[in-house]
XYZ file of C-alpha atoms in Angstrom:
347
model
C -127.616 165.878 121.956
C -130.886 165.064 123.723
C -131.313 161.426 124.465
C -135.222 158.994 124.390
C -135.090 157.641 127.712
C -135.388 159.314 131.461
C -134.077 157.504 134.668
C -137.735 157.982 136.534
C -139.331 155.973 133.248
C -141.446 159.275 132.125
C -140.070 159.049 129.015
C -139.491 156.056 127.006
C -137.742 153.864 124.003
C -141.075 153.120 122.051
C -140.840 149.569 121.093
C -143.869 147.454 121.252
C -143.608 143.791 121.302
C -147.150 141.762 121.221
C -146.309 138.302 121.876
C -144.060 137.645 118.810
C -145.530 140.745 116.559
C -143.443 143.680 116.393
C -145.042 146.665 115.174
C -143.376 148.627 113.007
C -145.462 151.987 112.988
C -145.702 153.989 116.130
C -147.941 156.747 116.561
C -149.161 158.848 118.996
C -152.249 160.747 119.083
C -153.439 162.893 121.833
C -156.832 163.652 121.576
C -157.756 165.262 125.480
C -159.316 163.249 128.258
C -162.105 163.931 130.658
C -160.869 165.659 134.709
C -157.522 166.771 135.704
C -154.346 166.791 137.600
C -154.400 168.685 140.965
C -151.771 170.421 139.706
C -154.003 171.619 136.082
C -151.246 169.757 133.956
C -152.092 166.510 131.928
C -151.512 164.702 129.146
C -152.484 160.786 128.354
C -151.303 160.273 125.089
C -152.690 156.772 123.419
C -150.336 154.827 121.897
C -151.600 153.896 118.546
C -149.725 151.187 116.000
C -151.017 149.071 112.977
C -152.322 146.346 114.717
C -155.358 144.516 114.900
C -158.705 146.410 116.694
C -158.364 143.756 118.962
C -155.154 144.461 120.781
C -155.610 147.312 123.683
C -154.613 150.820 123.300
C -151.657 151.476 125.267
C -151.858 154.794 128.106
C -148.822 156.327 128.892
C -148.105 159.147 131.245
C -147.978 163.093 132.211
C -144.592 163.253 129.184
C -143.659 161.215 126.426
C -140.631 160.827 124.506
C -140.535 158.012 121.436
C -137.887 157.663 118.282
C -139.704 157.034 115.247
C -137.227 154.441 114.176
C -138.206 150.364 113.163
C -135.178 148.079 114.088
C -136.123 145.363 111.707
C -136.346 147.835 109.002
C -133.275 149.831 109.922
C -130.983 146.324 110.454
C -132.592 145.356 106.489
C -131.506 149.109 104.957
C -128.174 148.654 106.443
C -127.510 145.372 104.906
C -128.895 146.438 101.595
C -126.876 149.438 101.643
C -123.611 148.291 102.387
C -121.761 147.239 99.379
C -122.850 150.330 97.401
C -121.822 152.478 100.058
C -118.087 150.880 99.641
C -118.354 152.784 96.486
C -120.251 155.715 97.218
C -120.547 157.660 100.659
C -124.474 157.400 101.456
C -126.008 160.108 103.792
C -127.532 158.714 106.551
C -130.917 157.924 107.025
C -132.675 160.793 109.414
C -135.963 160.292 111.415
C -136.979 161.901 114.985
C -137.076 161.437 118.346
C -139.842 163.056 120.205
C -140.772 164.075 123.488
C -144.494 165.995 124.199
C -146.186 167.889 126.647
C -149.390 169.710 126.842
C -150.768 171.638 129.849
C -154.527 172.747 129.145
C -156.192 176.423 129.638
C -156.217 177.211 133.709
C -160.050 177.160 133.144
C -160.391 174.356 130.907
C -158.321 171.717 132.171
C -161.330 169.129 133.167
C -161.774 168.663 129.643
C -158.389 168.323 128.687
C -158.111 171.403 127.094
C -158.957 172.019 122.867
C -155.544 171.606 121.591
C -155.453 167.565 119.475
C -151.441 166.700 118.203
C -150.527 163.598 116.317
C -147.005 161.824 116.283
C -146.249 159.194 113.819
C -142.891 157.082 112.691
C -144.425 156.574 109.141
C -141.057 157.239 106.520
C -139.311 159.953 108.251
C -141.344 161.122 111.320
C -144.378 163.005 111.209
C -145.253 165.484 113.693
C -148.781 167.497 113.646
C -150.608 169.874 116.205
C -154.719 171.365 115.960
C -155.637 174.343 118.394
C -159.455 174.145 118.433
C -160.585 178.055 117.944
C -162.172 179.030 121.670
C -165.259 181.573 120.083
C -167.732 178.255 119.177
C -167.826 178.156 123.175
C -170.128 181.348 122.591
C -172.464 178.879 120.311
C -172.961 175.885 122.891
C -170.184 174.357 120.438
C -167.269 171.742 122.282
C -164.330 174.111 120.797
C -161.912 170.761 121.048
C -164.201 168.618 118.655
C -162.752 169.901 115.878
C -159.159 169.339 115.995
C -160.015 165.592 117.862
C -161.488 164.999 114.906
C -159.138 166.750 112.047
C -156.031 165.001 114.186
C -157.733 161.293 113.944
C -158.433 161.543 110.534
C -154.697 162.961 109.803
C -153.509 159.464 111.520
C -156.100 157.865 109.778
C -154.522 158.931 106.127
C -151.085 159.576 107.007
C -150.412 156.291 105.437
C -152.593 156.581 102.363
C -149.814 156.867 99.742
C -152.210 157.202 96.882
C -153.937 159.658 98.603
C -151.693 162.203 100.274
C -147.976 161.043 98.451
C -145.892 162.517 101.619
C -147.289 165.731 100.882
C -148.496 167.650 104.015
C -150.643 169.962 102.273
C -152.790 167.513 100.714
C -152.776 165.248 104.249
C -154.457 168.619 105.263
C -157.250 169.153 102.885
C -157.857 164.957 102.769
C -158.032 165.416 106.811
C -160.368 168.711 106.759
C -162.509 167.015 103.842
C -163.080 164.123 106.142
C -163.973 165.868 109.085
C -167.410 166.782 109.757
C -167.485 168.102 113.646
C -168.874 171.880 113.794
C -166.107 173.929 114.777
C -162.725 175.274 113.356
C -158.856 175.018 114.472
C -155.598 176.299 113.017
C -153.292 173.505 112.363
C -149.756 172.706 110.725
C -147.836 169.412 109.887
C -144.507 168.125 109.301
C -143.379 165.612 107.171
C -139.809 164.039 107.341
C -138.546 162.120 104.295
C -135.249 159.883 105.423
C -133.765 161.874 103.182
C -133.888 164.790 105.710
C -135.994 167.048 104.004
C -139.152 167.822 106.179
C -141.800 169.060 104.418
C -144.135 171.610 106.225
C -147.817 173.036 105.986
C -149.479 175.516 108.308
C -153.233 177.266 108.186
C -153.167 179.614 110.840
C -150.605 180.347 113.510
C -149.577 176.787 115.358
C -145.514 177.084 114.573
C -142.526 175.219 113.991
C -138.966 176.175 114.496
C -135.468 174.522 113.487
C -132.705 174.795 116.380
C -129.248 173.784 115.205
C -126.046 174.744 117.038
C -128.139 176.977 119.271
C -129.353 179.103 117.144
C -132.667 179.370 115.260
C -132.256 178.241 111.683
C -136.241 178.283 110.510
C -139.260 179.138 111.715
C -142.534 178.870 110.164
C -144.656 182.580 109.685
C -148.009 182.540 111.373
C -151.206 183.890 108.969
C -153.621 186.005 110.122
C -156.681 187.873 108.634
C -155.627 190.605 111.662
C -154.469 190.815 114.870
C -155.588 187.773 116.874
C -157.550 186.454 114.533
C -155.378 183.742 112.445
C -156.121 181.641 109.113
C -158.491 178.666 110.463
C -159.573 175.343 108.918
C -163.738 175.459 109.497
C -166.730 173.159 109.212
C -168.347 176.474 107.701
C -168.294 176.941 103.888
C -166.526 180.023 103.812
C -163.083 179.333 105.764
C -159.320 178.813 104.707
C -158.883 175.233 102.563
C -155.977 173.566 102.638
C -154.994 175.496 99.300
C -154.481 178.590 101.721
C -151.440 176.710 103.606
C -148.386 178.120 103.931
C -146.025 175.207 102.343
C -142.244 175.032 102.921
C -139.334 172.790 103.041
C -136.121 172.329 104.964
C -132.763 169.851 104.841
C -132.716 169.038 108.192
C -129.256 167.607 109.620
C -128.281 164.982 111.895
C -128.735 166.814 115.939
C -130.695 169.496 114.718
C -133.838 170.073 116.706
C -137.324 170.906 115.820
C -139.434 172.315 118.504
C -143.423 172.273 116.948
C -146.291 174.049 118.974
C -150.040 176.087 119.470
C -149.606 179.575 119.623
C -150.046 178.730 123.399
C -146.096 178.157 123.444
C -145.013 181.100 120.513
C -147.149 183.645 122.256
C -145.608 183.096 125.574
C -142.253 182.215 125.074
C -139.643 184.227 123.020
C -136.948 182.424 120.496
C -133.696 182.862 123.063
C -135.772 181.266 125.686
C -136.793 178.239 123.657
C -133.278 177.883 122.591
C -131.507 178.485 126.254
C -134.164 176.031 127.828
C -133.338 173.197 124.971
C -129.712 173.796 126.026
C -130.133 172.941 129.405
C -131.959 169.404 128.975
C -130.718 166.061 127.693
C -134.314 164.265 127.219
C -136.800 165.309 124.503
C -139.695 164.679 127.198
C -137.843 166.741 129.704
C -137.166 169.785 127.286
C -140.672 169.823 126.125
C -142.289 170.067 129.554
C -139.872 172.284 130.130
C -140.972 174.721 127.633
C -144.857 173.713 128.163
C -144.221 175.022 132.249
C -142.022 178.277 130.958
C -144.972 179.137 128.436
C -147.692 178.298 131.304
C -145.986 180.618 134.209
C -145.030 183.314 131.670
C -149.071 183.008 131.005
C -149.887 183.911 134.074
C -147.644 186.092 135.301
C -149.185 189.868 135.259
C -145.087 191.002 134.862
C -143.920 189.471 132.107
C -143.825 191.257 128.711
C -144.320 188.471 126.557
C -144.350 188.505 122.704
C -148.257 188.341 122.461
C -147.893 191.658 124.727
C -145.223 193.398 122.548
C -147.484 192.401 119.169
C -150.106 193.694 120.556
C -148.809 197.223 121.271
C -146.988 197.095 117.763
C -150.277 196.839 116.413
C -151.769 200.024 118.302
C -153.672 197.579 121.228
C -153.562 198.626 124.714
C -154.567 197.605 128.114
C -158.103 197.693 129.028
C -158.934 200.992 131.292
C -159.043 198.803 134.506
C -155.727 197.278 134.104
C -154.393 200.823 133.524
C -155.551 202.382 136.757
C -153.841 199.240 138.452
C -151.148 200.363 136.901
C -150.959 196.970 134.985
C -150.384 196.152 131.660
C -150.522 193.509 128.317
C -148.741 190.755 129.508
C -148.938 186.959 128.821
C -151.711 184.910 126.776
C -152.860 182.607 128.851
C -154.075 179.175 126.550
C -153.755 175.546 125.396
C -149.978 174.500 125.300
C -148.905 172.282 123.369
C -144.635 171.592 122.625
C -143.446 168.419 120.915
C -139.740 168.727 120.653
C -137.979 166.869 118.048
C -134.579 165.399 117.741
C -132.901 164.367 114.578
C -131.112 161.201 115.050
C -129.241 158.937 112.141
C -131.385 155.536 111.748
């Protein structure tokens, strides 16, 4: 069972109290920032809750870890629940609690990187990652624009129960209608009811996978049009719509744990890995740098036959020439990461 808090503060409880206002929605929405860490790793999530434009967005640090859970709420479902569950055994109530990481592109870490993710405590838990497609570099085009942009306005209508009715799919297409940077970006979200059934919808190949008991109970497929070339949300006319997602569902149990990520994590890192690595780390935060600094050295080293490499030769590609006189080979992918590890907990 991975716990929300870490002894050196990295990762915290996230409960806001604003004089005597207690906010009840915490989100999270990492959108890149300008320079970098010496060490090329960096995240600075914002903080962002329904209150006023007046109150200060709140910075945190390099990890993050924060249960979607509201106390006030939780204490007033409790109470309401109580005599009818003399009568009738009532499942509990299931929402997350998430830890992040993100470690940009060796080459584009002074802009942050062009991987956007969004985490929000709205009903369940909502968990949703962009990877900004890298080709609109070759048109004097920001490449991260794009999924800032898609990953604001999917905070922005997360809420919007007219609109989007829990339904990740149409969160999607209300997010990609709304958005009107040049670019493109693969993209998937998550959705978890209280109930514990999380809803899912992916364009492209950004993944999600379901851990329980150590093994892997569900992972999402990626789509592609071929080889290294996935399913993309686009500013263009002709692109994938959110009617192209691929839309799925899972009951999700009480300790199970969802690991969510770019294709910078799933190309570098195989499934035993992910799940040895989660078994060796108490703290969401922990786990998901963790995974974020496996996928980033497996990137980069020239040895390691990663599962980009072993796709890639599956699907008749090769080394260039060069690499084969130096006797190397396909290795790792070297890219965005981003991992948000999940853990269902009881409210």
């Amino acid at each position: 069972m991975f716990s929300c808090g870490s002894a050196n503060g990295e990762a915290l409880w996230l409960k806001f109290q604003l004089g005597t206002t207690h906010l009840s929605s915490a989100e999270l929405l990492w959108l890149g920032s300008e320079g970098g860490s010496g060490s090329g790793k960096m995240t600075v999530p914002i903080f962002r809750a329904s209150v006023p434009k007046s109150h200060p967005l709140l910075i945190h640090s390099l990890s993050s870890a924060l249960p979607l859970t509201d106390e006030a709420s939780k204490k007033k479902r409790l109470l309401s629940c109580c005599a009818a569950s003399e009568l009738n055994p009532v499942r509990p109530e299931l929402s997350f609690c998430v830890g992040t990481h993100l470690i940009p592109h060796p080459n584009k870490v002074e802009k942050g990187g062009e991987d956007a993710f969004f985490v929000s405590s709205y009903n369940g838990g909502i968990i949703a990652v962009a990877d900004g497609v890298s080709g609109w570099a070759e048109q004097d085009v920001d490449p991260s624009l794009f999924p800032k942009e898609l990953m604001a306005n999917v905070s922005c209508l997360v809420g919007d129960e007219e609109q989007v009715n829990n339904n990740p799919q149409i969160l999607i297409g209300k997010a990609h209608a709304a958005t009107s940077s040049t670019g493109s970006a693969t993209v998937i979200v998550a959705m978890l009811e209280r109930n514990g059934i999380l809803k899912i919808a992916n364009v492209g190949d950004c993944g999600l996978k379901v851990i329980r008991e150590g093994k892997i109970n569900f992972s999402t497929s990626p789509q592609e049009h071929y080889f290294d070339c996935p399913y993309q949300l686009s500013s263009e006319t002709v692109s994938q719509t959110y009617l192209d997602a691929m839309v799925s569902s899972i009951e999700l149990m009480e300790g199970d744990t969802i690991v969510t990520g770019s294709d910078g994590l799933f190309d570098n890192v195989f499934d035993h890995e992910i799940v040895s690595t989660l078994a060796g780390y108490r703290d969401v935060a922990e786990a998901a740098k963790a995974l974020a600094n496996l996928a980033s050295n497996h990137s980069l080293d020239s040895n390691f036959d990663s599962p980009y490499s072993m796709e890639a030769r599956s699907r008749g590609f090769e080394a260039p020439l060069w690499k084969k006189i130096l006797g190397m080979k396909l290795t790792g992918m070297p890219d965005d990461i981003t991992v948000i590890v999940g853990q269902v907990v009881s409210l």
